[in-house]
Coordinates of C-alpha atoms in Angstrom, one line a residue:
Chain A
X134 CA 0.0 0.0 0.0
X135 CA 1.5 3.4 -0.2
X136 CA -0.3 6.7 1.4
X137 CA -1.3 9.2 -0.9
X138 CA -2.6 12.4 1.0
X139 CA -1.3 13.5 4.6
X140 CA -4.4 15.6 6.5
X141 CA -2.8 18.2 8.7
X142 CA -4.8 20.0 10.9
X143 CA -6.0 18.2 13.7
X144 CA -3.8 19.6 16.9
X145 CA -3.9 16.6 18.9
X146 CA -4.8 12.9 18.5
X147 CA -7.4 12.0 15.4
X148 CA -9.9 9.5 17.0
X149 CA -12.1 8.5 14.3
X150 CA -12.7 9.1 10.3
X151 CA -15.7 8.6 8.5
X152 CA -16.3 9.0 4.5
X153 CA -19.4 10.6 3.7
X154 CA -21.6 7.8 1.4
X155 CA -22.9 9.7 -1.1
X156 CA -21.0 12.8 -1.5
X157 CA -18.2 10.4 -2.0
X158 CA -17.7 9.4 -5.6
X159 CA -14.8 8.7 -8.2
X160 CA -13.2 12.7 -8.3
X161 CA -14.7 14.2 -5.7
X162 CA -14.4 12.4 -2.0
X163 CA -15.9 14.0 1.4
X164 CA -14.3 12.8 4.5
X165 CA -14.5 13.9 8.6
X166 CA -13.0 13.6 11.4
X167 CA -12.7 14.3 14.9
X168 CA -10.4 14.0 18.1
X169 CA -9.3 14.9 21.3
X170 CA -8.6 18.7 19.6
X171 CA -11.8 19.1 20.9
X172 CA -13.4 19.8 16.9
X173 CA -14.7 18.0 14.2
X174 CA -12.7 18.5 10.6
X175 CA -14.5 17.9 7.1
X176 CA -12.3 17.6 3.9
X177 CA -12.6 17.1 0.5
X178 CA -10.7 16.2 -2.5
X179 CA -10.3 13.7 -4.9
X180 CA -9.1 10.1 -4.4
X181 CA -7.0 10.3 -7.8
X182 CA -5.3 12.7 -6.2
X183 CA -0.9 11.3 -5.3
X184 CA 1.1 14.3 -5.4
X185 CA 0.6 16.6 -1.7
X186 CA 2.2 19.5 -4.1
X187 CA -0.5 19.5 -6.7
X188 CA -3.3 18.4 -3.7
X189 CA -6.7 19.1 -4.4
X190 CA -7.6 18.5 -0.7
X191 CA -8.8 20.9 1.6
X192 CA -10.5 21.1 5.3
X193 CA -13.5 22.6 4.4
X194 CA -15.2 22.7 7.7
X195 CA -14.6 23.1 11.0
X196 CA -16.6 21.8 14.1
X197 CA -15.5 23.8 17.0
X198 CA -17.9 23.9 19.9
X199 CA -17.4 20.8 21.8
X200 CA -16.3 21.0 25.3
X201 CA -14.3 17.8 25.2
X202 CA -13.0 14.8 23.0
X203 CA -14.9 14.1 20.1
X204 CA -14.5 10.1 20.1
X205 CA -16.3 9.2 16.8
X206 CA -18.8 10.8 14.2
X207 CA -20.3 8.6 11.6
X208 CA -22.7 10.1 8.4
X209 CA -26.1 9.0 7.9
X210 CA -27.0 6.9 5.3
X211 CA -28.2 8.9 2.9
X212 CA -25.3 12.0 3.6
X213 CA -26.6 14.8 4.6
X214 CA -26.3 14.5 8.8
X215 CA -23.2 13.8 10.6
X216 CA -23.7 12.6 14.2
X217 CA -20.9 12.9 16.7
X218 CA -20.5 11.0 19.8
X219 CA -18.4 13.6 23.0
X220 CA -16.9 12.9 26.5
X221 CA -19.3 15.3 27.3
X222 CA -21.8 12.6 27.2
X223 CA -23.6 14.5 24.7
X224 CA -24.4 13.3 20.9
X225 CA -25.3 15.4 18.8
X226 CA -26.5 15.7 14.6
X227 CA -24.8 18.4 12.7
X228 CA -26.3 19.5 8.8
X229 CA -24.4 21.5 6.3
X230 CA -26.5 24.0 5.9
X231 CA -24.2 26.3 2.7
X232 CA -20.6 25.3 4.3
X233 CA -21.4 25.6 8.0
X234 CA -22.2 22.6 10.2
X235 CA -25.1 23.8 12.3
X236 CA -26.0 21.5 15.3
X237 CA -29.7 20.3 14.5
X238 CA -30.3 18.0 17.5
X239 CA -28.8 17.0 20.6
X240 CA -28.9 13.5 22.6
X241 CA -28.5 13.9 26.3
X242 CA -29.0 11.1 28.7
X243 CA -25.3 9.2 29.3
X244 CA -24.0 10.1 32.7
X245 CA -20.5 10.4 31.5
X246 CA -18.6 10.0 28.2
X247 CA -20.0 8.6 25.2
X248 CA -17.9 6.6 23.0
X249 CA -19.9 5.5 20.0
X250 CA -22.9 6.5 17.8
X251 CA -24.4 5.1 15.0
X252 CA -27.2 5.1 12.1
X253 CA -29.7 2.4 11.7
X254 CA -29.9 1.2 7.7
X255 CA -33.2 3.5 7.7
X256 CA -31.2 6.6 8.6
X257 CA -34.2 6.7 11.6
X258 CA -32.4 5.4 14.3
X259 CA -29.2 6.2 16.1
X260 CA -27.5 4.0 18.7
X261 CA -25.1 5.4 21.5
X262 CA -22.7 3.9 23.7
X263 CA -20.4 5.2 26.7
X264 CA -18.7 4.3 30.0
X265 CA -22.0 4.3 31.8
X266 CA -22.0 0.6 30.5
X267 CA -25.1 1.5 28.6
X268 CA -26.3 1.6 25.4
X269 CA -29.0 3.7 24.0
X270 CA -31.6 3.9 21.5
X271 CA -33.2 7.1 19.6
X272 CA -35.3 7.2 17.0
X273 CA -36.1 10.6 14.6
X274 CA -40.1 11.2 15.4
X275 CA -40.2 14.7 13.5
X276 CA -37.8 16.5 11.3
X277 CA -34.3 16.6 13.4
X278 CA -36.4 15.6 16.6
X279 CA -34.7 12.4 18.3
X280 CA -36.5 10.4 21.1
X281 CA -34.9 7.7 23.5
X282 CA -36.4 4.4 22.7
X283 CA -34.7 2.2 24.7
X284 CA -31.9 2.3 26.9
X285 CA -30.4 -1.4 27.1
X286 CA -28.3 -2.0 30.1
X287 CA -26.3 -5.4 30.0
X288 CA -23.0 -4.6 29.3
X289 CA -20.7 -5.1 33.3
X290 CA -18.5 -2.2 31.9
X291 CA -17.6 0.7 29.8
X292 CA -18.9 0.1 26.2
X293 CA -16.7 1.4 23.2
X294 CA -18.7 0.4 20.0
X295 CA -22.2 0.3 18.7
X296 CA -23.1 -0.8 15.1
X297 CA -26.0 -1.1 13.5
X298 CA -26.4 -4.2 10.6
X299 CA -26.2 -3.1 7.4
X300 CA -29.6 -4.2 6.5
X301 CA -32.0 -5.7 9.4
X302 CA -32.7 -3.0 12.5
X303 CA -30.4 -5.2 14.8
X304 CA -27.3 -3.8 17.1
X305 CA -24.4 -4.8 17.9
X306 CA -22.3 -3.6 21.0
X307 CA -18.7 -4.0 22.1
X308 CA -17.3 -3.4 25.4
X309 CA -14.6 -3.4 28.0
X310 CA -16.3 -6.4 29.8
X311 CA -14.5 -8.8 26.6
X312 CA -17.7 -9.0 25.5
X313 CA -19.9 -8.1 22.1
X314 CA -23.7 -7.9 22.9
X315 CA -26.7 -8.2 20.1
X316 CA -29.7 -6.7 20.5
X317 CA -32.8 -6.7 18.5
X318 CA -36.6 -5.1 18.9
X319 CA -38.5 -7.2 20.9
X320 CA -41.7 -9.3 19.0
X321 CA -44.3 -6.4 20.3
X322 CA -41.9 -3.5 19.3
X323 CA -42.1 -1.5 22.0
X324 CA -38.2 -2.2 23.3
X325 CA -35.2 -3.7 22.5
X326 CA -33.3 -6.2 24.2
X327 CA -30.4 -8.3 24.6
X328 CA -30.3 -12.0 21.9
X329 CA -27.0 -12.9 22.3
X330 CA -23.8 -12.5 24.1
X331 CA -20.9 -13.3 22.5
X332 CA -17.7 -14.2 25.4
X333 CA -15.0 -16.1 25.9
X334 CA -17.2 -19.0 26.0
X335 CA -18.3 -19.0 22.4
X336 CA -14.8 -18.4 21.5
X337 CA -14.7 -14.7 21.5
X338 CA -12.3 -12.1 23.3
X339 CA -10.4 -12.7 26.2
X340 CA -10.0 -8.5 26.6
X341 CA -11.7 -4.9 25.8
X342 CA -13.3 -5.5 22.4
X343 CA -12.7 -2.2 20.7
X344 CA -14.5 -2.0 17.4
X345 CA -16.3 -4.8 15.4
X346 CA -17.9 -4.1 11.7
X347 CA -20.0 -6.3 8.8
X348 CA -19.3 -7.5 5.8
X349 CA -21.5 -5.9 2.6
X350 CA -24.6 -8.0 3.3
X351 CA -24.0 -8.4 7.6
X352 CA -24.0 -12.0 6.8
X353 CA -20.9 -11.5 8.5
X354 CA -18.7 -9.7 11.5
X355 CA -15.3 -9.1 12.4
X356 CA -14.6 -7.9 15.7
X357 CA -10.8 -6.2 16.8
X358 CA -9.7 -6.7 20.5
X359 CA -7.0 -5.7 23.2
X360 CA -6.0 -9.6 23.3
X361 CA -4.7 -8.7 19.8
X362 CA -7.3 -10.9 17.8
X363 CA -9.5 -10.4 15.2
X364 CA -12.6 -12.6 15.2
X365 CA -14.8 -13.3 12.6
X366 CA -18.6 -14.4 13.1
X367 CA -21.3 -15.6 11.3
X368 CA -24.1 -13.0 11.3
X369 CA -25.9 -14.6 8.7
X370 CA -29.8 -14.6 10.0
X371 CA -31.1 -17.8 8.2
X372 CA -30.3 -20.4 9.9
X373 CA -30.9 -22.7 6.6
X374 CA -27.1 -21.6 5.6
X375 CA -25.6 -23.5 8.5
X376 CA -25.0 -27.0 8.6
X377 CA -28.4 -29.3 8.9
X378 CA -27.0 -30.6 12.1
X379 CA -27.0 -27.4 14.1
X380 CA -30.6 -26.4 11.8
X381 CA -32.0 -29.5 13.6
X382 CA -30.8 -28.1 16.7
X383 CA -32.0 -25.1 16.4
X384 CA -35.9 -25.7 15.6
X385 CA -37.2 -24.8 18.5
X386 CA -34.7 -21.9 18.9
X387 CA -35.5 -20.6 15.3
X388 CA -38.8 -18.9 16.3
X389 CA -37.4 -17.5 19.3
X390 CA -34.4 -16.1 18.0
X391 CA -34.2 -16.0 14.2
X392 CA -30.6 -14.4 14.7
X393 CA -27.9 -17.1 15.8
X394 CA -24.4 -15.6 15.4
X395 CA -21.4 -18.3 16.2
X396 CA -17.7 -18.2 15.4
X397 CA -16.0 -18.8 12.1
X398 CA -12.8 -17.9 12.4
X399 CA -9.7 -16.4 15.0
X400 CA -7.0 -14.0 13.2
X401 CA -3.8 -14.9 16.1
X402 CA -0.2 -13.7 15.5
X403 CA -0.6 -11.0 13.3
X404 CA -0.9 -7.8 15.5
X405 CA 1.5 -6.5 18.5
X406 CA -0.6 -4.2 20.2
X407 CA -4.0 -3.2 20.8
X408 CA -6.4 -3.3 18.0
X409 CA -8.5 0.0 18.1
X410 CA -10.4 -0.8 15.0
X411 CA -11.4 -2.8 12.4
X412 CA -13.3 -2.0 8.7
X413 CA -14.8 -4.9 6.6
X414 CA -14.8 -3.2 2.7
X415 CA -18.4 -3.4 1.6
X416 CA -16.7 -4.0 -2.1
X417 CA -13.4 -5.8 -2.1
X418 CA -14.4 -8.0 1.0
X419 CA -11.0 -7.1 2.5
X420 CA -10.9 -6.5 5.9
X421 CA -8.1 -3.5 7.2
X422 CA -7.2 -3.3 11.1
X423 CA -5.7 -0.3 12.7
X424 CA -3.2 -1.1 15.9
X425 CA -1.4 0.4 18.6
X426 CA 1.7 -0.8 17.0
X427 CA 1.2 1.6 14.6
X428 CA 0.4 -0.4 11.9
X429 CA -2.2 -1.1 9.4
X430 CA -2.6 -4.6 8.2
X431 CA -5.1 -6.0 5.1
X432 CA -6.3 -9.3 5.1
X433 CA -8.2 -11.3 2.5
X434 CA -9.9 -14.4 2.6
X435 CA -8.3 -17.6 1.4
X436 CA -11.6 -20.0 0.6
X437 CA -15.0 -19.5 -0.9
X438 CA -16.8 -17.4 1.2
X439 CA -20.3 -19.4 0.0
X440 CA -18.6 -22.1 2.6
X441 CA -20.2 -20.7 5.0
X442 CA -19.3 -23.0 8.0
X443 CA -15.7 -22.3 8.0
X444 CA -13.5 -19.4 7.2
X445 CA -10.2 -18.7 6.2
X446 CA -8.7 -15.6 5.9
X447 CA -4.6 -14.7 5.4
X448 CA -2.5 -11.6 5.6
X449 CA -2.5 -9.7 2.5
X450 CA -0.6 -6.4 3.3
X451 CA 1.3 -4.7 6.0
X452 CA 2.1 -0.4 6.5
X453 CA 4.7 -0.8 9.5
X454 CA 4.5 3.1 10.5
X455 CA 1.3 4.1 9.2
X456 CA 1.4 6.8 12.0
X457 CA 4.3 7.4 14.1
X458 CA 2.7 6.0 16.7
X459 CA -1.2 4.3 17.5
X460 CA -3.2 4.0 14.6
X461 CA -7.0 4.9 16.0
X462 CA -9.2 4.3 12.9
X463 CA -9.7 2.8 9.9
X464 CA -12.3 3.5 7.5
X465 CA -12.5 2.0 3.6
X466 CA -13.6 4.3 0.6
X467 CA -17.6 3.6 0.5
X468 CA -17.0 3.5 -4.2
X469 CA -13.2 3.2 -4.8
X470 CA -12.3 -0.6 -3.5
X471 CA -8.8 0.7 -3.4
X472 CA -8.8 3.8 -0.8
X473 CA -8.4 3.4 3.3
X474 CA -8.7 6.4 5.2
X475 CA -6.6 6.0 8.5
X476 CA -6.8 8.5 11.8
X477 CA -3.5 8.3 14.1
X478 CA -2.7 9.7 17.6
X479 CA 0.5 11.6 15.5
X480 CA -2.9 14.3 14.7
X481 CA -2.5 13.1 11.6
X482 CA -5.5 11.4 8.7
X483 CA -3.9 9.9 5.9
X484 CA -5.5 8.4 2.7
X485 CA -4.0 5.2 1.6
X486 CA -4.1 3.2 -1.8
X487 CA -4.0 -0.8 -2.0
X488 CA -1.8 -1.9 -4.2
X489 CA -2.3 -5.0 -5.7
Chain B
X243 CA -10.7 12.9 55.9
X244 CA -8.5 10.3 58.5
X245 CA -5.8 9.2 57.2
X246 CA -5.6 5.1 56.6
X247 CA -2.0 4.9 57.5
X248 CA -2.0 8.0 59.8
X249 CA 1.8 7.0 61.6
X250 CA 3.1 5.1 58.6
X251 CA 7.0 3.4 59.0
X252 CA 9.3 5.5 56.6
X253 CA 12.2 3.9 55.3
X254 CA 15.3 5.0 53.7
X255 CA 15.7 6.2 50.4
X256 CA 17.9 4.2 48.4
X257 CA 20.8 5.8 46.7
X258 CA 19.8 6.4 42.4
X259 CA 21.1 4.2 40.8
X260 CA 23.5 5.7 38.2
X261 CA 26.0 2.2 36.8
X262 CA 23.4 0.3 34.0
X263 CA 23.7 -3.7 34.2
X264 CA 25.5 -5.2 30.9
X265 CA 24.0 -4.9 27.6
X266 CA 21.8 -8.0 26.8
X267 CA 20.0 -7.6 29.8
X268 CA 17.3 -6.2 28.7
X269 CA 14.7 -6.6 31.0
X270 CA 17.0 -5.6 33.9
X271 CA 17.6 -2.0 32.4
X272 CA 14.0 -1.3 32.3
X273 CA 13.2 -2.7 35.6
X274 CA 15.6 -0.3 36.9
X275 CA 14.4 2.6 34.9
X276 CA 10.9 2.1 36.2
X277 CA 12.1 1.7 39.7
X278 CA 13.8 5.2 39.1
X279 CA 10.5 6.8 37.5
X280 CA 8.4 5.2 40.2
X281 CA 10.3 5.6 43.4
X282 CA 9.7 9.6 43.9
X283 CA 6.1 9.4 42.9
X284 CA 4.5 10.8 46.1
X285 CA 1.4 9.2 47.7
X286 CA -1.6 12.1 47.7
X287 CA -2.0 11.0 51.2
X288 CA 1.3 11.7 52.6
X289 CA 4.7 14.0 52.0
X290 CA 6.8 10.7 51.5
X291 CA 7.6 8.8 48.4
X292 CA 6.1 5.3 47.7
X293 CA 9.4 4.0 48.1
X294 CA 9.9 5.5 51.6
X295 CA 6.5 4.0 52.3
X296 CA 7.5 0.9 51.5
X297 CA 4.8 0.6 48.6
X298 CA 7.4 -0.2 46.3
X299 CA 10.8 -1.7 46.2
X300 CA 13.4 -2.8 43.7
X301 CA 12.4 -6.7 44.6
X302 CA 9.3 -6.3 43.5
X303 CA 9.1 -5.0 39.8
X304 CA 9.1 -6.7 36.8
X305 CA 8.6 -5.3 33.2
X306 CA 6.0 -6.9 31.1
X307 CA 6.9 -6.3 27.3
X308 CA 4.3 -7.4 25.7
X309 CA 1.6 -5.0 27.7
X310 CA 3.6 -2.3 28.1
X311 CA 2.7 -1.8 31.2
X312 CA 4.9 -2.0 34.7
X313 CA 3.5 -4.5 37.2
X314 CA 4.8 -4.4 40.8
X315 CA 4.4 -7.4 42.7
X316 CA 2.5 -7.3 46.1
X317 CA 4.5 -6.3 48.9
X318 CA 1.2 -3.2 49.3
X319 CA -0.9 -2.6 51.7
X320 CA -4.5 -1.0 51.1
X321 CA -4.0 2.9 50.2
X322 CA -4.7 5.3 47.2
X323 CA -2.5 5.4 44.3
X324 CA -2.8 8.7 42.4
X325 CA -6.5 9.6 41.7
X326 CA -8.6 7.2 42.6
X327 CA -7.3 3.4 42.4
X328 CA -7.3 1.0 45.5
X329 CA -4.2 -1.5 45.4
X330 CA -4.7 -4.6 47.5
X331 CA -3.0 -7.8 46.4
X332 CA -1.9 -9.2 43.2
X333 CA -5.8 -9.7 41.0
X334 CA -5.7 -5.6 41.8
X335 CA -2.8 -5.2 40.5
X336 CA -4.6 -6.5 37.0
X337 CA -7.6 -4.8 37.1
X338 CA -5.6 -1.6 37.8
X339 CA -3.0 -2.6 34.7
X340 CA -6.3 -3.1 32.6
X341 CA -7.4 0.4 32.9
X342 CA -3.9 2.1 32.7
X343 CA -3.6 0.6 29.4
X344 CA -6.8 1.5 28.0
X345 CA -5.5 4.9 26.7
X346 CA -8.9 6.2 26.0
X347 CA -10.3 6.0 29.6
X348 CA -6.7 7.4 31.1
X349 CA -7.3 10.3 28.5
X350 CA -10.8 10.6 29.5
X351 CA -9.7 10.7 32.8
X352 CA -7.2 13.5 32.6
X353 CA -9.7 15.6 31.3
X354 CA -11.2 16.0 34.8
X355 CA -9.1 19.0 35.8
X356 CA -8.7 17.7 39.4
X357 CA -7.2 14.3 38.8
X358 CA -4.8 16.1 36.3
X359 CA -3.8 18.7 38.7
X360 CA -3.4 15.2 41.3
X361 CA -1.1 13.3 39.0
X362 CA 1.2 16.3 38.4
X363 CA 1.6 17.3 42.4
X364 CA 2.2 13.4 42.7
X365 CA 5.4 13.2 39.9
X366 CA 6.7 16.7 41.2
X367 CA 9.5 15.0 42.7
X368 CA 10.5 13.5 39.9
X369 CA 11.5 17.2 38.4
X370 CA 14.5 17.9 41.0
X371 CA 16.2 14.6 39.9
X372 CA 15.8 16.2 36.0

């Protein structure tokens, strides 16, 4: 891989990068970001783009009126809001409204700082996470008007990630208690609860789970961990696909939860530090990790992924030194299979091309 | 607020170390070196040094490479370590490692203004041997 932009700007660690989905295309790419600087950045520029002197990027906007960290900010599905996720406990859902980011709605509830948000599939929900071990759920009643719709305790510690699927209106949670949680509306609708935890027991992580993220269809999840693994799970919500063994097993568990996730696959002996996050390209299937080792690794998988029982993936590519030191974020280009963005505690975001 | 170890047994300061151990031995140079970072670190509680309290001594620390992180083997007795940790026994010491190493809830952390303000009065000591 080789980096092809260098995003100054940022004046103290760059926690998380996100590409917007639909202003993104083949010459013209948005991209933001956010850290402990206390502001949120938005560039642009095109992808195409390798020489820094000739650069057609540029920090177009500025989010400046948080009180603290900005840990993550993720787009809405269809572009047009960004929401943010503060140490202040506070989310909130900005709109360019002609080149300014004006704060449209807030979400105020977490006691203390919130880690994580995230958009539903529908663009109508969001999910939040923090170190009040909780996770909550809001959903966009009227125009910029969010409402809590659940707020799902479970989780024995701190949680770091929430993740919507990619297509069903089901969650996924990660968290310092080494576990990931799932949670899905119950039958009636009116709340949402825990389906499944996945631990150690079910051959999960044996430390703080930092980040996990679906493949194209959510048929299947990686998750990135402090005991330096990744693990990969089958996500895939028809029970048919897996063997007729464990269908036979599951009858009478089928009506009761249609959603059975179980392990595929353990990525060992690749990583050297702390894995802070992990991104699953909706188009070239590869999966990138980002470390505290400060490196940025690409793996591929090895078998036909319509084998659904087993999986195999290898190591496809390595950036020792991506950052000068921890590597936060990792984020794939949502059109060009070929472009990572990457978010470093050096302050710095840098755009990356695959080579093959 | 009454002290826990209101008449606590102060013992000696041991001499810095300035002569390193022979190349090759890695682990030995960092062990010392964390001694030497740790050893002034002041208790909150009281105006003497974890080492003159007894908290911590050469014996008892070992490196771990692969976490990163210093652990230093039981010898303590229940107090405060800067900010708001108890240390009692070895499956503390863990616990305590786990959080230190989670960088984003020891940044989090310093952002309170008071802890930050604790952390700094408790490595002051450290300055005078810069």
């Amino acid at each position: 891989m080789e980096a092809i932009q260098e995003l100054e700007g940022h004046t103290d660690r760059v926690w998380s990068v996100a590409w917007n989905p639909v202003a993104s295309s083949s010459n013209r790419s948005v991209l933001a970001s956010c850290g402990g600087d206390k502001t949120v950045r938005i560039w642009e520029g095109d992808c195409s783009d390798s020489s820094s002197s000739s650069s057609s990027w540029n920090c177009k906007a500025v989010i400046d009126s948080f009180k603290r960290t900005v840990r993550s900010c993720h787009w809405s599905p269809d572009g047009k809001l960004l929401a943010t996720a503060c140490f202040d406990g506070i989310g909130a859902v900005w709109e360019d409204v002609g080149g300014d980011y004006e704060c449209v709605a807030t979400l105020e509830g977490h006691e203390n700082e919130m880690k994580s948000i995230a958009w539903s599939a529908s663009g109508t929900l969001l999910a939040t996470c923090g170190r009040d071990k909780s996770v909550w759920i809001w959903e966009m009643e009227a125009e910029n008007d969010f409402q809590t719709v659940s707020v799902l305790n479970g989780h024995s510690q701190d949680v770091k990630t929430v993740l919507f699927h990619p297509t069903e209106d089901i969650l996924v949670s990660s968290s310092y208690d080494n576990s990931i949680k799932v949670w899905a509306p119950d039958p009636n609708g009116d709340d949402w609860s825990c389906v499944q935890t996945l631990a150690e027991p079910n051959q999960g992580h044996s430390s703080t789970v930092w980040s996990v993220a679906f493949d194209a269809d959510g048929k299947r999840m990686v998750s990135c961990s402090d005991d330096l693994l990744l693990v990969v799970w089958d996500t895939s919500t028809n029970p048919l696909e897996s063997s007729w063994l464990s269908f036979i097993i599951l009858l009478p568990l089928i009506f009761k939860f249609c959603l059975f996730r179980k392990h595929l696959c353990t990525l060992s002996g690749y990583h050297e530090r702390t894995i802070y996050s992990v991104h699953w390209s909706r188009r070239s299937g590869l999966i990138a990790s980002a470390a505290g080792d400060d490196a940025i690794r690409v793996f591929a998988e090895a078998n036909d992924p319509s084998y659904t029982s087993r999986a195999v993936f290898s190591m496809v590519g390595k950036q020792q030194k991506a950052h000068s030191t921890d590597v936060n974020c990792v984020r794939w280009h949502p059109k060009d299979d070929d472009i990572l963005a990457s978010a470093g505690d050096d302050g710095l975001v840098k755009l990356w091309r695959i080579l093959s | 607020m009454a002290l826990q170890n209101a008449n606590p047994v102060i013992h000696e300061r041991k001499a810095t170390r300035r002569q390193r151990p022979s190349i090759g031995d890695e682990s030995a140079v960092e062990e010392i070196d964390a001694l030497e970072h740790l050893r002034d670190i002041r208790d909150p509680e009281h105006p003497y040094s974890l080492e003159q309290l007894n908290v911590l001594a050469e014996e008892g620390i070992e490196v771990d490479d692969k976490q990163s992180s210093v652990l230093t083997l039981p010898r303590l007795r229940v107090r405060k370590i800067p900010g708001k940790l108890f240390v009692c026994g070895s499956w503390i010491i863990l616990a305590v490692n786990k959080q230190l190493n989670d960088k984003e809830r020891v940044v989090a952390a310093m952002e309170n203004p008071y802890l930050a303000q604790t952390v700094r009065d408790c490595l002051a000591p450290l300055e005078e041997y810069e």
